[in-house]
């Protein structure tokens, strides 16, 4: 598996296309002009840790959901996730903020089939604490009864320093990130191969392997683009009619077609 840092200028085409779009529309995340667009819905999980599809929730309430619906609308919840209707769905929490690994790998398989060069540009959201380390990362240290107080404090300090060590080198951190607006929408860009994209491991830290799915992905020819906003419950993608159709038909994925000007969260 391979990945290497690249300049944020490789994502400037996204900035140029999306900067003036209505922030609620699909093209605020995915550039305008693709043949078709789709919204891949992230599952929720029930109390038995079983994935629950949006369609299951909608069917339980007789709700016919549109491409613009939020999960809360489908479930009959208010904005805080509390029941707002008598028939509200009460069996799950909110959907997860990234595709589960099996669904991610199914999606990458489809995407890789369109890319003969087998390398991509992937954007890692800059908000993950492990990237820069530092004081945002704290640890729980349990004293060793075999050590003195002084020795325990020294061991704790060493463990904290290791946990707070940046995952990336100083030259990567010094390079400007891709800024897509909205304050938190900043991304470190990397060139990755298909194997890495399917099973990303950005770093191994004191908390273990950092396996976050990338928030942005596109091939060098920009023939498609994928975007998962931080904390979002779906992944958006634009591309050729053939690619979007393959995604819509894949049984591993729950996807719904959207228009480029669909306003997510608004039915009109």
mmCIF file of C-alpha atoms in Angstrom:
data_model
loop_
_atom_site.group_PDB
_atom_site.id
_atom_site.type_symbol
_atom_site.label_atom_id
_atom_site.label_comp_id
_atom_site.label_asym_id
_atom_site.label_seq_id
_atom_site.Cartn_x
_atom_site.Cartn_y
_atom_site.Cartn_z
ATOM 1 C CA UNK A 1 0.000 0.000 0.000
ATOM 2 C CA UNK A 2 1.271 3.434 -0.866
ATOM 3 C CA UNK A 3 0.372 7.035 -0.113
ATOM 4 C CA UNK A 4 2.335 10.245 -0.435
ATOM 5 C CA UNK A 5 1.511 13.844 0.380
ATOM 6 C CA UNK A 6 0.665 16.171 -2.540
ATOM 7 C CA UNK A 7 -0.002 19.878 -2.815
ATOM 8 C CA UNK A 8 -3.442 21.295 -2.086
ATOM 9 C CA UNK A 9 -3.302 22.858 -5.554
ATOM 10 C CA UNK A 10 -4.404 19.473 -6.902
ATOM 11 C CA UNK A 11 -7.799 20.233 -5.379
ATOM 12 C CA UNK A 12 -8.073 23.813 -6.604
ATOM 13 C CA UNK A 13 -10.471 22.718 -9.348
ATOM 14 C CA UNK A 14 -12.965 21.778 -6.615
ATOM 15 C CA UNK A 15 -12.633 25.191 -4.968
ATOM 16 C CA UNK A 16 -13.105 26.963 -8.292
ATOM 17 C CA UNK A 17 -16.288 25.028 -9.052
ATOM 18 C CA UNK A 18 -17.939 24.878 -5.635
ATOM 19 C CA UNK A 19 -17.074 28.230 -4.042
ATOM 20 C CA UNK A 20 -20.190 30.089 -5.204
ATOM 21 C CA UNK A 21 -22.699 27.226 -4.992
ATOM 22 C CA UNK A 22 -25.686 27.243 -2.655
ATOM 23 C CA UNK A 23 -24.137 25.567 0.435
ATOM 24 C CA UNK A 24 -27.093 23.197 0.798
ATOM 25 C CA UNK A 25 -26.854 21.816 -2.735
ATOM 26 C CA UNK A 26 -24.949 18.809 -3.987
ATOM 27 C CA UNK A 27 -22.664 21.013 -6.079
ATOM 28 C CA UNK A 28 -21.414 22.774 -2.956
ATOM 29 C CA UNK A 29 -19.456 19.534 -2.421
ATOM 30 C CA UNK A 30 -19.180 17.969 -5.864
ATOM 31 C CA UNK A 31 -18.320 20.136 -8.906
ATOM 32 C CA UNK A 32 -21.073 20.917 -11.353
ATOM 33 C CA UNK A 33 -21.238 19.211 -14.736
ATOM 34 C CA UNK A 34 -21.109 15.460 -14.101
ATOM 35 C CA UNK A 35 -23.603 13.296 -15.981
ATOM 36 C CA UNK A 36 -25.208 11.950 -12.822
ATOM 37 C CA UNK A 37 -24.921 12.236 -9.033
ATOM 38 C CA UNK A 38 -25.733 9.888 -6.178
ATOM 39 C CA UNK A 39 -26.075 10.019 -2.430
ATOM 40 C CA UNK A 40 -24.761 6.921 -0.637
ATOM 41 C CA UNK A 41 -26.570 6.600 2.682
ATOM 42 C CA UNK A 42 -24.625 5.595 5.787
ATOM 43 C CA UNK A 43 -26.398 2.969 7.896
ATOM 44 C CA UNK A 44 -27.468 3.398 11.480
ATOM 45 C CA UNK A 45 -26.882 0.623 14.036
ATOM 46 C CA UNK A 46 -29.422 -0.889 16.410
ATOM 47 C CA UNK A 47 -28.886 -1.989 20.000
ATOM 48 C CA UNK A 48 -27.578 -5.348 18.741
ATOM 49 C CA UNK A 49 -24.979 -3.545 16.616
ATOM 50 C CA UNK A 50 -26.727 -4.557 13.415
ATOM 51 C CA UNK A 51 -26.754 -2.163 10.458
ATOM 52 C CA UNK A 52 -30.130 -0.611 9.658
ATOM 53 C CA UNK A 53 -30.826 0.877 6.230
ATOM 54 C CA UNK A 54 -32.743 4.091 5.738
ATOM 55 C CA UNK A 55 -35.261 2.214 3.582
ATOM 56 C CA UNK A 56 -36.040 -0.119 6.471
ATOM 57 C CA UNK A 57 -36.807 2.857 8.696
ATOM 58 C CA UNK A 58 -38.897 4.557 5.999
ATOM 59 C CA UNK A 59 -40.910 1.396 5.299
ATOM 60 C CA UNK A 60 -41.666 0.933 8.998
ATOM 61 C CA UNK A 61 -43.437 4.307 8.971
ATOM 62 C CA UNK A 62 -44.876 4.229 5.467
ATOM 63 C CA UNK A 63 -42.634 7.156 4.600
ATOM 64 C CA UNK A 64 -41.665 7.625 0.953
ATOM 65 C CA UNK A 65 -38.387 9.451 1.197
ATOM 66 C CA UNK A 66 -36.948 11.779 -1.369
ATOM 67 C CA UNK A 67 -33.364 12.359 -2.416
ATOM 68 C CA UNK A 68 -33.231 15.437 -0.188
ATOM 69 C CA UNK A 69 -34.463 13.832 3.058
ATOM 70 C CA UNK A 70 -32.356 13.726 6.176
ATOM 71 C CA UNK A 71 -32.395 10.594 8.322
ATOM 72 C CA UNK A 72 -34.260 12.529 11.012
ATOM 73 C CA UNK A 73 -37.085 13.203 8.550
ATOM 74 C CA UNK A 74 -37.304 9.542 7.626
ATOM 75 C CA UNK A 75 -37.227 8.452 11.282
ATOM 76 C CA UNK A 76 -39.746 11.029 12.485
ATOM 77 C CA UNK A 77 -37.238 12.733 14.773
ATOM 78 C CA UNK A 78 -36.584 16.350 15.583
ATOM 79 C CA UNK A 79 -33.209 18.003 14.958
ATOM 80 C CA UNK A 80 -31.905 16.701 18.301
ATOM 81 C CA UNK A 81 -32.760 13.097 17.469
ATOM 82 C CA UNK A 82 -35.810 12.897 19.738
ATOM 83 C CA UNK A 83 -39.136 11.377 18.599
ATOM 84 C CA UNK A 84 -41.311 14.040 16.994
ATOM 85 C CA UNK A 85 -44.186 11.845 15.779
ATOM 86 C CA UNK A 86 -46.219 9.036 17.319
ATOM 87 C CA UNK A 87 -44.792 6.499 14.876
ATOM 88 C CA UNK A 88 -41.164 7.677 15.167
ATOM 89 C CA UNK A 89 -38.485 5.052 14.713
ATOM 90 C CA UNK A 90 -36.845 4.361 18.068
ATOM 91 C CA UNK A 91 -34.577 1.394 17.370
ATOM 92 C CA UNK A 92 -31.329 3.117 16.339
ATOM 93 C CA UNK A 93 -29.087 6.084 16.859
ATOM 94 C CA UNK A 94 -28.138 8.487 14.070
ATOM 95 C CA UNK A 95 -26.286 6.988 11.100
ATOM 96 C CA UNK A 96 -22.516 6.724 11.344
ATOM 97 C CA UNK A 97 -20.370 9.508 9.869
ATOM 98 C CA UNK A 98 -18.480 7.307 7.410
ATOM 99 C CA UNK A 99 -19.291 4.227 5.370
ATOM 100 C CA UNK A 100 -18.652 0.948 7.215
ATOM 101 C CA UNK A 101 -15.547 -0.804 5.972
ATOM 102 C CA UNK A 102 -17.408 -3.463 3.958
ATOM 103 C CA UNK A 103 -19.481 -0.855 2.150
ATOM 104 C CA UNK A 104 -16.455 1.372 1.629
ATOM 105 C CA UNK A 105 -14.558 -1.495 0.010
ATOM 106 C CA UNK A 106 -17.524 -2.317 -2.218
ATOM 107 C CA UNK A 107 -17.567 1.315 -3.354
ATOM 108 C CA UNK A 108 -13.803 1.398 -3.939
ATOM 109 C CA UNK A 109 -14.083 -1.736 -6.079
ATOM 110 C CA UNK A 110 -16.536 0.084 -8.350
ATOM 111 C CA UNK A 111 -14.387 3.215 -8.455
ATOM 112 C CA UNK A 112 -11.171 1.300 -9.154
ATOM 113 C CA UNK A 113 -12.762 -0.369 -12.171
ATOM 114 C CA UNK A 114 -13.020 3.070 -13.806
ATOM 115 C CA UNK A 115 -9.409 4.064 -13.165
ATOM 116 C CA UNK A 116 -6.818 2.238 -15.258
ATOM 117 C CA UNK A 117 -3.858 4.017 -13.609
ATOM 118 C CA UNK A 118 -4.817 2.711 -10.134
ATOM 119 C CA UNK A 119 -3.946 5.838 -8.236
ATOM 120 C CA UNK A 120 -6.127 8.525 -6.812
ATOM 121 C CA UNK A 121 -6.003 11.779 -4.885
ATOM 122 C CA UNK A 122 -7.530 11.347 -1.441
ATOM 123 C CA UNK A 123 -8.286 14.086 1.061
ATOM 124 C CA UNK A 124 -7.958 13.395 4.784
ATOM 125 C CA UNK A 125 -9.996 15.749 6.946
ATOM 126 C CA UNK A 126 -7.628 18.046 8.855
ATOM 127 C CA UNK A 127 -9.704 17.943 12.046
ATOM 128 C CA UNK A 128 -8.417 14.582 13.255
ATOM 129 C CA UNK A 129 -6.313 15.238 16.352
ATOM 130 C CA UNK A 130 -3.730 12.587 15.514
ATOM 131 C CA UNK A 131 -2.537 14.533 12.453
ATOM 132 C CA UNK A 132 -0.908 17.387 14.355
ATOM 133 C CA UNK A 133 -0.806 15.783 17.800
ATOM 134 C CA UNK A 134 -0.271 18.231 20.640
ATOM 135 C CA UNK A 135 -2.397 19.149 23.615
ATOM 136 C CA UNK A 136 -5.690 18.008 22.075
ATOM 137 C CA UNK A 137 -4.529 14.474 22.805
ATOM 138 C CA UNK A 138 -4.577 13.370 26.441
ATOM 139 C CA UNK A 139 -4.022 9.959 28.014
ATOM 140 C CA UNK A 140 -5.152 8.031 31.063
ATOM 141 C CA UNK A 141 -2.106 6.838 32.911
ATOM 142 C CA UNK A 142 -2.309 4.204 35.627
ATOM 143 C CA UNK A 143 0.531 4.313 38.113
ATOM 144 C CA UNK A 144 2.823 1.298 38.330
ATOM 145 C CA UNK A 145 2.908 0.219 41.960
ATOM 146 C CA UNK A 146 6.475 -1.009 41.475
ATOM 147 C CA UNK A 147 7.673 2.506 40.650
ATOM 148 C CA UNK A 148 8.211 5.531 42.813
ATOM 149 C CA UNK A 149 6.083 8.666 42.462
ATOM 150 C CA UNK A 150 8.912 10.355 40.584
ATOM 151 C CA UNK A 151 9.355 7.386 38.267
ATOM 152 C CA UNK A 152 5.619 7.230 37.560
ATOM 153 C CA UNK A 153 5.481 10.907 36.703
ATOM 154 C CA UNK A 154 8.445 10.508 34.352
ATOM 155 C CA UNK A 155 6.807 7.490 32.703
ATOM 156 C CA UNK A 156 3.525 9.375 32.384
ATOM 157 C CA UNK A 157 5.285 12.343 30.797
ATOM 158 C CA UNK A 158 7.038 10.049 28.317
ATOM 159 C CA UNK A 159 3.796 8.288 27.410
ATOM 160 C CA UNK A 160 2.000 11.605 26.929
ATOM 161 C CA UNK A 161 4.801 12.952 24.747
ATOM 162 C CA UNK A 162 4.591 9.857 22.566
ATOM 163 C CA UNK A 163 0.801 10.102 22.301
ATOM 164 C CA UNK A 164 1.026 13.796 21.358
ATOM 165 C CA UNK A 165 3.643 13.266 18.677
ATOM 166 C CA UNK A 166 2.365 14.429 15.231
ATOM 167 C CA UNK A 167 1.534 11.631 12.825
ATOM 168 C CA UNK A 168 2.949 13.477 9.817
ATOM 169 C CA UNK A 169 6.276 15.135 9.240
ATOM 170 C CA UNK A 170 6.892 18.846 9.696
ATOM 171 C CA UNK A 171 7.052 19.499 5.952
ATOM 172 C CA UNK A 172 3.579 17.985 5.475
ATOM 173 C CA UNK A 173 2.135 20.010 8.352
ATOM 174 C CA UNK A 174 3.750 23.196 7.058
ATOM 175 C CA UNK A 175 2.108 22.823 3.651
ATOM 176 C CA UNK A 176 -1.258 24.613 3.340
ATOM 177 C CA UNK A 177 -4.303 22.362 3.430
ATOM 178 C CA UNK A 178 -7.075 22.431 0.838
ATOM 179 C CA UNK A 179 -9.672 24.875 2.173
ATOM 180 C CA UNK A 180 -13.218 24.433 0.916
ATOM 181 C CA UNK A 181 -14.809 27.005 3.198
ATOM 182 C CA UNK A 182 -17.048 26.720 6.211
ATOM 183 C CA UNK A 183 -14.225 26.833 8.745
ATOM 184 C CA UNK A 184 -13.750 23.107 9.330
ATOM 185 C CA UNK A 185 -13.676 21.986 5.677
ATOM 186 C CA UNK A 186 -9.920 21.616 5.321
ATOM 187 C CA UNK A 187 -8.143 18.583 3.949
ATOM 188 C CA UNK A 188 -4.645 17.158 3.556
ATOM 189 C CA UNK A 189 -4.278 15.680 0.080
ATOM 190 C CA UNK A 190 -2.414 12.461 -0.693
ATOM 191 C CA UNK A 191 -1.780 10.378 -3.770
ATOM 192 C CA UNK A 192 -2.864 6.823 -2.945
ATOM 193 C CA UNK A 193 -3.034 3.526 -4.763
ATOM 194 C CA UNK A 194 -6.128 1.340 -4.943
ATOM 195 C CA UNK A 195 -4.963 -1.008 -2.211
ATOM 196 C CA UNK A 196 -4.454 1.863 0.213
ATOM 197 C CA UNK A 197 -7.772 3.447 -0.722
ATOM 198 C CA UNK A 198 -9.608 0.227 0.136
ATOM 199 C CA UNK A 199 -7.792 -0.164 3.474
ATOM 200 C CA UNK A 200 -6.395 3.208 4.524
ATOM 201 C CA UNK A 201 -3.971 3.320 7.453
ATOM 202 C CA UNK A 202 -2.757 6.898 7.791
ATOM 203 C CA UNK A 203 -0.610 6.358 10.865
ATOM 204 C CA UNK A 204 -0.048 4.129 13.867
ATOM 205 C CA UNK A 205 -0.264 6.129 17.061
ATOM 206 C CA UNK A 206 -0.620 5.477 20.784
ATOM 207 C CA UNK A 207 -4.320 4.905 20.046
ATOM 208 C CA UNK A 208 -3.537 2.301 17.397
ATOM 209 C CA UNK A 209 -3.980 2.355 13.633
ATOM 210 C CA UNK A 210 -5.733 5.427 12.229
ATOM 211 C CA UNK A 211 -8.026 3.966 9.570
ATOM 212 C CA UNK A 212 -10.331 6.878 8.763
ATOM 213 C CA UNK A 213 -11.949 6.790 5.342
ATOM 214 C CA UNK A 214 -10.890 9.785 3.212
ATOM 215 C CA UNK A 215 -13.330 12.672 2.934
ATOM 216 C CA UNK A 216 -12.480 13.462 -0.692
ATOM 217 C CA UNK A 217 -11.415 11.158 -3.505
ATOM 218 C CA UNK A 218 -10.958 11.714 -7.217
ATOM 219 C CA UNK A 219 -8.847 10.241 -10.031
ATOM 220 C CA UNK A 220 -6.257 12.308 -11.842
ATOM 221 C CA UNK A 221 -8.597 12.943 -14.774
ATOM 222 C CA UNK A 222 -11.371 14.248 -12.469
ATOM 223 C CA UNK A 223 -13.835 11.921 -14.193
ATOM 224 C CA UNK A 224 -15.629 11.453 -10.873
ATOM 225 C CA UNK A 225 -15.418 12.859 -7.373
ATOM 226 C CA UNK A 226 -16.516 11.592 -3.974
ATOM 227 C CA UNK A 227 -17.144 13.703 -0.878
ATOM 228 C CA UNK A 228 -18.076 12.877 2.725
ATOM 229 C CA UNK A 229 -18.426 16.024 4.812
ATOM 230 C CA UNK A 230 -17.249 15.781 8.436
ATOM 231 C CA UNK A 231 -20.029 14.361 10.639
ATOM 232 C CA UNK A 232 -22.341 13.810 7.653
ATOM 233 C CA UNK A 233 -24.678 10.832 7.312
ATOM 234 C CA UNK A 234 -24.093 10.277 3.598
ATOM 235 C CA UNK A 235 -21.434 10.279 0.912
ATOM 236 C CA UNK A 236 -21.983 12.208 -2.321
ATOM 237 C CA UNK A 237 -20.485 11.293 -5.672
ATOM 238 C CA UNK A 238 -20.669 12.673 -9.192
ATOM 239 C CA UNK A 239 -19.499 10.880 -12.296
ATOM 240 C CA UNK A 240 -20.494 9.202 -15.527
ATOM 241 C CA UNK A 241 -23.934 7.698 -15.996
ATOM 242 C CA UNK A 242 -22.359 4.231 -16.048
ATOM 243 C CA UNK A 243 -20.496 4.758 -12.772
ATOM 244 C CA UNK A 244 -23.515 6.137 -10.918
ATOM 245 C CA UNK A 245 -25.697 3.327 -12.217
ATOM 246 C CA UNK A 246 -23.201 0.758 -10.920
ATOM 247 C CA UNK A 247 -23.328 2.372 -7.481
ATOM 248 C CA UNK A 248 -27.130 2.512 -7.457
ATOM 249 C CA UNK A 249 -27.349 -1.170 -8.427
ATOM 250 C CA UNK A 250 -24.748 -2.529 -5.980
ATOM 251 C CA UNK A 251 -26.606 -4.509 -3.282
ATOM 252 C CA UNK A 252 -23.913 -3.736 -0.705
ATOM 253 C CA UNK A 253 -24.719 -0.031 -0.895
ATOM 254 C CA UNK A 254 -27.850 1.966 -0.158
ATOM 255 C CA UNK A 255 -27.790 4.812 -2.646
ATOM 256 C CA UNK A 256 -30.292 7.219 -4.106
ATOM 257 C CA UNK A 257 -29.863 9.397 -7.177
ATOM 258 C CA UNK A 258 -29.785 13.144 -6.637
ATOM 259 C CA UNK A 259 -29.640 16.123 -8.953
ATOM 260 C CA UNK A 260 -26.722 18.504 -8.920
ATOM 261 C CA UNK A 261 -28.950 21.200 -7.414
ATOM 262 C CA UNK A 262 -30.722 18.964 -4.905
ATOM 263 C CA UNK A 263 -30.777 20.787 -1.559
ATOM 264 C CA UNK A 264 -30.029 18.170 1.089
ATOM 265 C CA UNK A 265 -32.394 18.566 4.017
ATOM 266 C CA UNK A 266 -34.921 20.553 1.993
ATOM 267 C CA UNK A 267 -37.625 18.945 -0.113
ATOM 268 C CA UNK A 268 -38.246 22.056 -2.224
#
